mmCIF file of N, CA and C in Angstrom:
data_model
loop_
_atom_site.group_PDB
_atom_site.id
_atom_site.type_symbol
_atom_site.label_atom_id
_atom_site.label_comp_id
_atom_site.label_asym_id
_atom_site.label_seq_id
_atom_site.Cartn_x
_atom_site.Cartn_y
_atom_site.Cartn_z
ATOM 1 N N MET A 103 211.372 66.590 99.544
ATOM 2 C CA MET A 103 212.727 65.892 99.312
ATOM 3 C C MET A 103 213.544 66.360 98.495
ATOM 4 N N PRO A 104 212.988 66.914 97.455
ATOM 5 C CA PRO A 104 213.987 67.552 96.544
ATOM 6 C C PRO A 104 214.642 68.635 97.035
ATOM 7 N N ILE A 105 214.057 69.491 97.719
ATOM 8 C CA ILE A 105 214.640 70.708 98.199
ATOM 9 C C ILE A 105 215.615 70.193 99.169
ATOM 10 N N LEU A 106 215.693 68.907 99.981
ATOM 11 C CA LEU A 106 216.973 68.647 100.887
ATOM 12 C C LEU A 106 217.867 67.985 100.070
ATOM 13 N N TYR A 107 217.591 67.556 98.724
ATOM 14 C CA TYR A 107 218.657 67.124 97.798
ATOM 15 C C TYR A 107 219.241 68.081 97.235
ATOM 16 N N LEU A 108 218.628 69.620 97.013
ATOM 17 C CA LEU A 108 219.425 70.584 96.222
ATOM 18 C C LEU A 108 220.416 71.216 97.411
ATOM 19 N N VAL A 109 219.763 71.043 98.264
ATOM 20 C CA VAL A 109 220.808 71.802 99.783
ATOM 21 C C VAL A 109 221.804 71.009 100.113
ATOM 22 N N LEU A 110 222.020 69.823 99.898
ATOM 23 C CA LEU A 110 222.774 68.879 100.065
ATOM 24 C C LEU A 110 223.955 69.162 99.137
ATOM 25 N N ASN A 111 223.396 69.179 97.947
ATOM 26 C CA ASN A 111 224.449 69.073 96.699
ATOM 27 C C ASN A 111 224.816 70.693 96.748
ATOM 28 N N ASN A 112 224.112 71.635 96.947
ATOM 29 C CA ASN A 112 224.943 72.983 96.907
ATOM 30 C C ASN A 112 225.043 73.700 98.557
ATOM 31 N N LYS A 113 225.688 73.237 99.215
ATOM 32 C CA LYS A 113 226.269 73.464 100.150
ATOM 33 C C LYS A 113 226.685 75.147 100.457
ATOM 34 N N ARG A 114 227.204 75.472 99.257
ATOM 35 C CA ARG A 114 227.955 76.848 99.212
ATOM 36 C C ARG A 114 226.806 77.796 99.101
ATOM 37 N N TRP A 115 226.067 77.733 98.279
ATOM 38 C CA TRP A 115 225.043 78.348 97.891
ATOM 39 C C TRP A 115 223.906 78.621 98.901
ATOM 40 N N THR A 116 223.666 77.427 99.460
ATOM 41 C CA THR A 116 222.717 77.476 100.548
ATOM 42 C C THR A 116 223.312 78.156 101.647
ATOM 43 N N LEU A 117 224.321 78.149 101.836
ATOM 44 C CA LEU A 117 224.940 79.204 102.947
ATOM 45 C C LEU A 117 224.979 80.412 102.845
ATOM 46 N N ILE A 118 225.029 80.927 101.555
ATOM 47 C CA ILE A 118 225.194 82.149 101.086
ATOM 48 C C ILE A 118 223.473 82.438 101.503
ATOM 49 N N ILE A 119 222.677 81.990 100.510
ATOM 50 C CA ILE A 119 221.219 82.273 100.901
ATOM 51 C C ILE A 119 220.958 82.322 102.399
ATOM 52 N N VAL A 120 221.194 81.444 103.172
ATOM 53 C CA VAL A 120 221.101 81.792 104.710
ATOM 54 C C VAL A 120 221.562 82.674 105.315
ATOM 55 N N LEU A 121 222.905 83.120 104.930
ATOM 56 C CA LEU A 121 223.416 84.461 105.536
ATOM 57 C C LEU A 121 222.735 85.498 105.055
ATOM 58 N N LEU A 122 222.320 85.584 103.513
ATOM 59 C CA LEU A 122 221.855 86.667 103.126
ATOM 60 C C LEU A 122 220.261 86.842 103.967
ATOM 61 N N ILE A 123 219.734 85.872 104.344
ATOM 62 C CA ILE A 123 218.215 86.124 104.799
ATOM 63 C C ILE A 123 218.726 86.390 106.131
ATOM 64 N N TYR A 124 219.638 85.843 106.958
ATOM 65 C CA TYR A 124 219.883 86.581 108.393
ATOM 66 C C TYR A 124 220.669 87.866 108.196
ATOM 67 N N SER A 125 221.372 88.153 107.538
ATOM 68 C CA SER A 125 221.666 89.582 107.390
ATOM 69 C C SER A 125 220.302 91.011 107.014
ATOM 70 N N LEU A 126 219.702 90.188 106.447
ATOM 71 C CA LEU A 126 218.146 90.848 106.196
ATOM 72 C C LEU A 126 217.465 91.194 107.294
ATOM 73 N N PHE A 127 217.499 90.134 108.140
ATOM 74 C CA PHE A 127 216.537 90.175 109.481
ATOM 75 C C PHE A 127 217.401 91.044 110.446
ATOM 76 N N GLN A 128 218.705 91.129 110.555
ATOM 77 C CA GLN A 128 219.364 91.873 111.361
ATOM 78 C C GLN A 128 218.997 93.073 111.157
ATOM 79 N N THR A 129 219.191 93.608 109.765
ATOM 80 C CA THR A 129 218.853 95.066 108.862
ATOM 81 C C THR A 129 217.710 95.554 109.662
ATOM 82 N N TRP A 130 216.774 94.908 109.420
ATOM 83 C CA TRP A 130 215.202 95.012 109.728
ATOM 84 C C TRP A 130 215.311 95.114 111.454
ATOM 85 N N GLN A 131 215.679 94.284 112.321
ATOM 86 C CA GLN A 131 215.534 94.579 113.706
ATOM 87 C C GLN A 131 216.241 95.665 113.964
ATOM 88 N N SER A 132 217.613 95.986 113.278
ATOM 89 C CA SER A 132 218.449 97.125 114.242
ATOM 90 C C SER A 132 217.552 98.342 113.620
ATOM 91 N N ASN A 133 217.067 98.468 112.138
ATOM 92 C CA ASN A 133 216.104 99.560 111.994
ATOM 93 C C ASN A 133 215.275 99.805 112.844
ATOM 94 N N SER A 134 214.570 98.857 113.160
ATOM 95 C CA SER A 134 213.204 98.957 114.269
ATOM 96 C C SER A 134 213.737 99.448 115.728
ATOM 97 N N LEU A 135 214.893 98.790 116.246
ATOM 98 C CA LEU A 135 215.390 99.316 117.284
ATOM 99 C C LEU A 135 215.574 100.952 117.359
ATOM 100 N N ALA A 136 216.499 101.011 116.201
ATOM 101 C CA ALA A 136 216.954 102.733 115.937
ATOM 102 C C ALA A 136 215.457 103.628 115.906
ATOM 103 N N SER A 137 214.653 103.263 115.601
ATOM 104 C CA SER A 137 213.250 104.031 115.173
ATOM 105 C C SER A 137 212.827 104.034 116.775
ATOM 106 N N ASP A 138 212.780 102.865 117.432
ATOM 107 C CA ASP A 138 212.264 103.428 118.857
ATOM 108 C C ASP A 138 213.228 103.881 119.835
ATOM 109 N N LEU A 139 214.319 103.983 119.601
ATOM 110 C CA LEU A 139 215.499 104.906 120.204
ATOM 111 C C LEU A 139 215.237 106.261 119.790
ATOM 112 N N ASN A 140 214.865 106.324 118.598
ATOM 113 C CA ASN A 140 214.589 107.846 118.055
ATOM 114 C C ASN A 140 213.333 108.301 118.800
ATOM 115 N N ASN A 141 212.489 107.713 118.651
ATOM 116 C CA ASN A 141 210.800 108.039 119.374
ATOM 117 C C ASN A 141 211.191 108.113 120.912
ATOM 118 N N ALA A 142 211.909 107.563 121.737
ATOM 119 C CA ALA A 142 212.148 107.695 122.870
ATOM 120 C C ALA A 142 212.997 109.026 123.202
ATOM 121 N N GLU A 143 213.881 109.185 122.506
ATOM 122 C CA GLU A 143 214.596 110.060 122.512
ATOM 123 C C GLU A 143 213.820 111.494 122.259
ATOM 124 N N ILE A 144 213.016 111.655 121.463
ATOM 125 C CA ILE A 144 212.121 112.717 121.129
ATOM 126 C C ILE A 144 211.332 113.229 122.379
ATOM 127 N N ALA A 145 210.670 112.073 122.757
ATOM 128 C CA ALA A 145 209.630 112.042 124.005
ATOM 129 C C ALA A 145 210.463 112.523 125.225
ATOM 130 N N CYS A 146 211.837 111.955 125.460
ATOM 131 C CA CYS A 146 212.414 112.532 126.575
ATOM 132 C C CYS A 146 212.760 113.840 126.592
ATOM 133 N N GLU A 147 213.093 114.469 125.231
ATOM 134 C CA GLU A 147 213.431 115.698 124.986
ATOM 135 C C GLU A 147 212.246 116.712 125.096
ATOM 136 N N SER A 148 211.368 116.320 124.952
ATOM 137 C CA SER A 148 210.171 116.859 124.993
ATOM 138 C C SER A 148 209.532 117.359 126.335
ATOM 139 N N LYS A 149 209.789 115.836 127.303
ATOM 140 C CA LYS A 149 209.451 116.082 128.500
ATOM 141 C C LYS A 149 210.370 117.260 128.972
ATOM 142 N N VAL A 150 211.770 117.032 128.950
ATOM 143 C CA VAL A 150 212.685 117.874 129.420
ATOM 144 C C VAL A 150 212.428 119.428 129.201
ATOM 145 N N GLU A 151 212.238 119.533 128.085
ATOM 146 C CA GLU A 151 211.776 121.187 127.735
ATOM 147 C C GLU A 151 210.381 121.586 128.264
ATOM 148 N N LYS A 152 209.395 120.497 128.616
ATOM 149 C CA LYS A 152 208.264 120.995 129.317
ATOM 150 C C LYS A 152 208.595 121.436 130.879
ATOM 151 N N GLU A 153 209.415 120.509 131.348
ATOM 152 C CA GLU A 153 209.866 120.692 132.935
ATOM 153 C C GLU A 153 210.694 121.759 133.121
ATOM 154 N N VAL A 154 211.338 122.230 132.165
ATOM 155 C CA VAL A 154 212.412 123.571 131.918
ATOM 156 C C VAL A 154 211.495 124.516 132.118
ATOM 157 N N ALA A 155 210.518 124.636 131.020
ATOM 158 C CA ALA A 155 209.717 125.662 130.808
ATOM 159 C C ALA A 155 208.859 125.988 132.138
ATOM 160 N N GLU A 156 208.459 124.931 132.958
ATOM 161 C CA GLU A 156 207.734 125.066 133.977
ATOM 162 C C GLU A 156 208.598 125.857 135.295
ATOM 163 N N ALA A 157 209.769 125.191 135.176
ATOM 164 C CA ALA A 157 210.611 125.620 136.171
ATOM 165 C C ALA A 157 211.238 126.937 135.940
ATOM 166 N N VAL A 158 211.385 127.576 134.818
ATOM 167 C CA VAL A 158 211.879 129.031 134.503
ATOM 168 C C VAL A 158 210.775 129.799 134.474
ATOM 169 N N LYS A 159 209.545 129.481 134.386
ATOM 170 C CA LYS A 159 208.522 130.573 134.275
ATOM 171 C C LYS A 159 208.293 131.354 135.143
ATOM 172 N N PRO A 160 208.617 131.198 136.464
ATOM 173 C CA PRO A 160 208.649 132.361 137.768
ATOM 174 C C PRO A 160 209.809 133.248 137.447
ATOM 175 N N TYR A 161 210.813 132.709 136.942
ATOM 176 C CA TYR A 161 211.729 133.529 136.807
ATOM 177 C C TYR A 161 211.715 134.639 135.586
ATOM 178 N N LYS A 162 211.151 134.018 134.820
ATOM 179 C CA LYS A 162 210.663 134.881 133.345
ATOM 180 C C LYS A 162 209.700 135.875 133.784
ATOM 181 N N GLU A 163 208.948 135.646 134.622
ATOM 182 C CA GLU A 163 207.759 136.456 135.127
ATOM 183 C C GLU A 163 208.495 137.653 135.987
ATOM 184 N N ALA A 164 209.399 137.217 137.056
ATOM 185 C CA ALA A 164 210.094 138.360 137.716
ATOM 186 C C ALA A 164 211.083 139.081 136.713
ATOM 187 N N ASP A 165 211.555 138.687 135.994
ATOM 188 C CA ASP A 165 212.156 139.323 135.038
ATOM 189 C C ASP A 165 211.402 140.610 134.169
ATOM 190 N N GLU A 166 210.425 140.215 133.770
ATOM 191 C CA GLU A 166 209.344 140.879 133.149
ATOM 192 C C GLU A 166 208.867 142.083 133.946
ATOM 193 N N ILE A 167 208.700 141.606 135.468
ATOM 194 C CA ILE A 167 208.372 142.992 136.248
ATOM 195 C C ILE A 167 209.320 143.822 136.479
ATOM 196 N N ALA A 168 210.711 142.971 136.823
ATOM 197 C CA ALA A 168 211.965 144.156 136.828
ATOM 198 C C ALA A 168 212.055 144.735 135.584
ATOM 199 N N LYS A 169 212.025 144.240 134.313
ATOM 200 C CA LYS A 169 212.300 145.269 133.287
ATOM 201 C C LYS A 169 210.976 146.261 133.249
ATOM 202 N N ASP A 170 209.582 145.842 133.613
ATOM 203 C CA ASP A 170 208.744 147.127 133.548
ATOM 204 C C ASP A 170 208.943 148.015 134.813
ATOM 205 N N LYS A 171 209.455 147.499 136.025
ATOM 206 C CA LYS A 171 210.086 148.889 136.909
ATOM 207 C C LYS A 171 210.775 149.398 136.657
ATOM 208 N N ALA A 172 211.920 149.051 135.903
ATOM 209 C CA ALA A 172 213.249 149.596 135.463
ATOM 210 C C ALA A 172 212.643 150.734 134.483
ATOM 211 N N GLN A 173 211.952 150.299 133.227
ATOM 212 C CA GLN A 173 211.418 150.941 132.557
ATOM 213 C C GLN A 173 210.565 152.278 132.978
ATOM 214 N N LYS A 174 209.617 152.258 134.031
ATOM 215 C CA LYS A 174 209.028 153.384 134.571
ATOM 216 C C LYS A 174 210.052 154.217 135.329
ATOM 217 N N ALA A 175 210.899 153.589 136.203
ATOM 218 C CA ALA A 175 211.842 154.515 136.958
ATOM 219 C C ALA A 175 212.473 155.236 135.989
ATOM 220 N N SER A 176 212.812 154.685 134.733
ATOM 221 C CA SER A 176 213.895 155.258 133.635
ATOM 222 C C SER A 176 212.943 156.352 133.103
ATOM 223 N N GLU A 177 211.658 156.240 132.627
ATOM 224 C CA GLU A 177 211.025 157.382 132.014
ATOM 225 C C GLU A 177 210.574 158.481 133.531
ATOM 226 N N ASP A 178 210.400 158.141 134.671
ATOM 227 C CA ASP A 178 210.444 159.105 135.759
ATOM 228 C C ASP A 178 211.666 160.115 135.754
ATOM 229 N N TYR A 179 212.944 159.048 135.704
ATOM 230 C CA TYR A 179 214.232 160.134 135.754
ATOM 231 C C TYR A 179 213.979 160.784 134.734
ATOM 232 N N GLU A 180 214.104 160.567 133.435
ATOM 233 C CA GLU A 180 214.157 161.534 132.296
ATOM 234 C C GLU A 180 213.043 162.756 132.211
ATOM 235 N N GLN A 181 212.034 162.336 132.841
ATOM 236 C CA GLN A 181 210.861 163.579 132.975
ATOM 237 C C GLN A 181 211.493 164.601 134.145
ATOM 238 N N THR A 182 212.053 163.979 134.915
ATOM 239 C CA THR A 182 212.552 164.732 136.215
ATOM 240 C C THR A 182 213.833 165.533 135.661
ATOM 241 N N LYS A 183 214.674 164.769 134.761
ATOM 242 C CA LYS A 183 215.866 165.125 134.097
ATOM 243 C C LYS A 183 215.599 166.507 133.139
ATOM 244 N N GLU A 184 214.436 166.249 132.496
ATOM 245 C CA GLU A 184 214.058 167.175 131.873
ATOM 246 C C GLU A 184 213.413 168.476 132.221
ATOM 247 N N THR A 185 212.891 168.425 133.632
ATOM 248 C CA THR A 185 212.390 169.326 134.236
ATOM 249 C C THR A 185 213.443 170.139 135.061
ATOM 250 N N GLU A 186 214.675 169.420 135.249
ATOM 251 C CA GLU A 186 215.520 170.063 136.026
ATOM 252 C C GLU A 186 216.547 170.867 135.013
ATOM 253 N N ARG A 187 216.411 170.267 133.608
ATOM 254 C CA ARG A 187 217.254 170.755 132.510
ATOM 255 C C ARG A 187 216.406 172.464 132.233
ATOM 256 N N VAL A 188 215.286 172.056 132.184
ATOM 257 C CA VAL A 188 214.611 173.345 131.507
ATOM 258 C C VAL A 188 214.716 174.585 132.524
ATOM 259 N N LYS A 189 214.577 174.312 134.121
ATOM 260 C CA LYS A 189 215.121 175.001 135.035
ATOM 261 C C LYS A 189 216.429 175.546 134.987
ATOM 262 N N THR A 190 217.281 174.880 135.013
ATOM 263 C CA THR A 190 218.853 174.954 134.903
ATOM 264 C C THR A 190 219.086 176.134 133.496
ATOM 265 N N GLU A 191 218.570 175.781 132.578
ATOM 266 C CA GLU A 191 218.559 176.582 131.322
ATOM 267 C C GLU A 191 218.182 178.009 131.661
ATOM 268 N N THR A 192 217.110 178.181 132.482
ATOM 269 C CA THR A 192 216.425 179.137 132.517
ATOM 270 C C THR A 192 217.259 180.084 133.611
ATOM 271 N N ILE A 193 217.830 179.371 134.566
ATOM 272 C CA ILE A 193 218.754 179.956 135.917
ATOM 273 C C ILE A 193 220.017 180.640 134.913
ATOM 274 N N THR A 194 220.478 179.989 134.246
ATOM 275 C CA THR A 194 221.651 180.247 133.408
ATOM 276 C C THR A 194 221.528 181.388 132.727
ATOM 277 N N ARG A 195 220.363 181.562 131.694
ATOM 278 C CA ARG A 195 220.202 182.665 130.709
ATOM 279 C C ARG A 195 219.951 183.863 131.741
ATOM 280 N N THR A 196 219.265 183.631 132.671
ATOM 281 C CA THR A 196 218.881 184.941 133.705
ATOM 282 C C THR A 196 220.220 185.277 134.369
ATOM 283 N N VAL A 197 221.248 184.550 134.781
ATOM 284 C CA VAL A 197 222.663 184.980 135.325
ATOM 285 C C VAL A 197 223.259 185.471 134.054
ATOM 286 N N GLN A 198 223.249 185.017 132.893
ATOM 287 C CA GLN A 198 224.273 185.650 132.221
ATOM 288 C C GLN A 198 223.549 187.012 131.416
ATOM 289 N N LYS A 199 222.434 187.069 131.613
ATOM 290 C CA LYS A 199 221.683 188.201 131.320
ATOM 291 C C LYS A 199 222.038 189.375 132.218
ATOM 292 N N ILE A 200 222.337 189.068 133.687
ATOM 293 C CA ILE A 200 222.450 190.049 134.508
ATOM 294 C C ILE A 200 224.277 190.447 134.386
ATOM 295 N N VAL A 201 225.005 189.309 134.293
ATOM 296 C CA VAL A 201 226.553 189.674 134.156
ATOM 297 C C VAL A 201 226.778 190.452 132.946
ATOM 298 N N GLU A 202 225.730 190.064 131.878
ATOM 299 C CA GLU A 202 226.418 190.793 130.382
ATOM 300 C C GLU A 202 225.827 192.399 130.689
ATOM 301 N N ARG A 203 224.824 192.666 131.414
ATOM 302 C CA ARG A 203 224.422 194.121 131.568
ATOM 303 C C ARG A 203 225.533 195.141 132.323
ATOM 304 N N PRO A 204 225.423 196.020 131.783
ATOM 305 C CA PRO A 204 226.278 197.057 132.450
ATOM 306 C C PRO A 204 225.635 197.580 133.870
ATOM 307 N N ILE A 205 226.322 197.329 134.986
ATOM 308 C CA ILE A 205 226.010 198.061 136.374
ATOM 309 C C ILE A 205 225.654 199.487 136.334
ATOM 310 N N TYR A 206 226.816 200.377 135.578
ATOM 311 C CA TYR A 206 226.857 201.991 135.811
ATOM 312 C C TYR A 206 227.672 202.408 135.124
ATOM 313 N N ILE A 207 227.232 203.651 134.406
ATOM 314 C CA ILE A 207 228.345 204.064 133.809
ATOM 315 C C ILE A 207 229.054 205.396 134.359
ATOM 316 N N ASN A 208 230.094 205.286 134.303
ATOM 317 C CA ASN A 208 231.134 206.343 135.169
ATOM 318 C C ASN A 208 231.298 207.843 134.274
ATOM 319 N N THR A 209 230.096 208.322 134.471
ATOM 320 C CA THR A 209 229.820 209.674 134.044
ATOM 321 C C THR A 209 228.987 210.218 135.087
ATOM 322 N N CYS A 210 229.432 211.475 135.536
ATOM 323 C CA CYS A 210 228.336 212.231 136.146
ATOM 324 C C CYS A 210 228.309 211.552 137.947
ATOM 325 N N LEU A 211 229.134 210.974 138.082
ATOM 326 C CA LEU A 211 229.299 210.098 139.534
ATOM 327 C C LEU A 211 230.523 210.445 140.358
ATOM 328 N N ASP A 212 230.410 210.856 141.483
ATOM 329 C CA ASP A 212 231.804 210.797 142.413
ATOM 330 C C ASP A 212 232.145 209.499 142.798
ATOM 331 N N ASP A 213 233.069 209.484 143.391
ATOM 332 C CA ASP A 213 233.806 207.889 143.685
ATOM 333 C C ASP A 213 233.142 207.589 144.803
ATOM 334 N N ASP A 214 232.426 208.113 145.878
ATOM 335 C CA ASP A 214 231.578 207.311 146.679
ATOM 336 C C ASP A 214 230.160 206.844 145.936
ATOM 337 N N GLY A 215 229.753 207.483 144.927
ATOM 338 C CA GLY A 215 228.620 206.898 144.421
ATOM 339 C C GLY A 215 228.850 205.694 143.586
ATOM 340 N N VAL A 216 230.016 205.789 143.029
ATOM 341 C CA VAL A 216 230.495 204.508 142.404
ATOM 342 C C VAL A 216 230.622 203.193 143.107
ATOM 343 N N ARG A 217 231.499 203.521 144.275
ATOM 344 C CA ARG A 217 231.631 202.639 145.038
ATOM 345 C C ARG A 217 230.461 201.925 145.584
ATOM 346 N N LEU A 218 229.287 202.740 146.251
ATOM 347 C CA LEU A 218 228.171 202.047 146.517
ATOM 348 C C LEU A 218 227.388 201.327 145.501
ATOM 349 N N ILE A 219 227.399 201.989 144.156
ATOM 350 C CA ILE A 219 226.879 201.210 143.107
ATOM 351 C C ILE A 219 227.369 199.521 142.819
ATOM 352 N N ASN A 220 228.757 199.952 143.068
ATOM 353 C CA ASN A 220 229.414 198.375 142.777
ATOM 354 C C ASN A 220 229.269 197.551 143.976
ATOM 355 N N GLU A 221 229.257 198.030 145.239
ATOM 356 C CA GLU A 221 228.974 197.257 146.207
ATOM 357 C C GLU A 221 227.380 196.657 146.117
ATOM 358 N N ALA A 222 226.656 197.447 145.652
ATOM 359 C CA ALA A 222 225.177 197.027 145.616
ATOM 360 C C ALA A 222 225.241 195.742 144.558
ATOM 361 N N GLY A 223 225.705 196.258 143.356
ATOM 362 C CA GLY A 223 225.588 195.538 142.190
ATOM 363 C C GLY A 223 226.349 193.958 142.732
ATOM 364 N N ASN A 224 227.360 193.888 143.337
ATOM 365 C CA ASN A 224 228.352 192.763 143.602
ATOM 366 C C ASN A 224 227.445 191.692 144.442
ATOM 367 N N THR A 225 226.636 192.763 145.491
ATOM 368 C CA THR A 225 225.701 191.471 146.522
ATOM 369 C C THR A 225 224.621 190.883 145.942
ATOM 370 N N GLY A 226 224.372 191.477 145.090
ATOM 371 C CA GLY A 226 222.839 191.609 144.505
ATOM 372 C C GLY A 226 222.643 190.358 143.398
#
């Protein structure tokens, strides 16, 4: 009975206390719901990431296989290119030596002999 007497005499303070208790309850309830929402969001994100990883796995494997094939083809090409470059250098050096070497000396030969030597040098 004394509580009822206090409530009726102090209506303003009673209302303030009731509103304060109600606001504390609402804060607790909203925090609880926010926590549940965050947990559900985390679970959903992990499930989506798992599904995406499973869906993308064949494509990643195919990409790795393609990269390996490209690497092997590149190595084969570079090896062939190196072989061809060595052959080209050898041929170029040989041709340069032939061009730089004098074919004949213009002494002690008549005109017909010089002509025959020049023709033989140009064709070979």
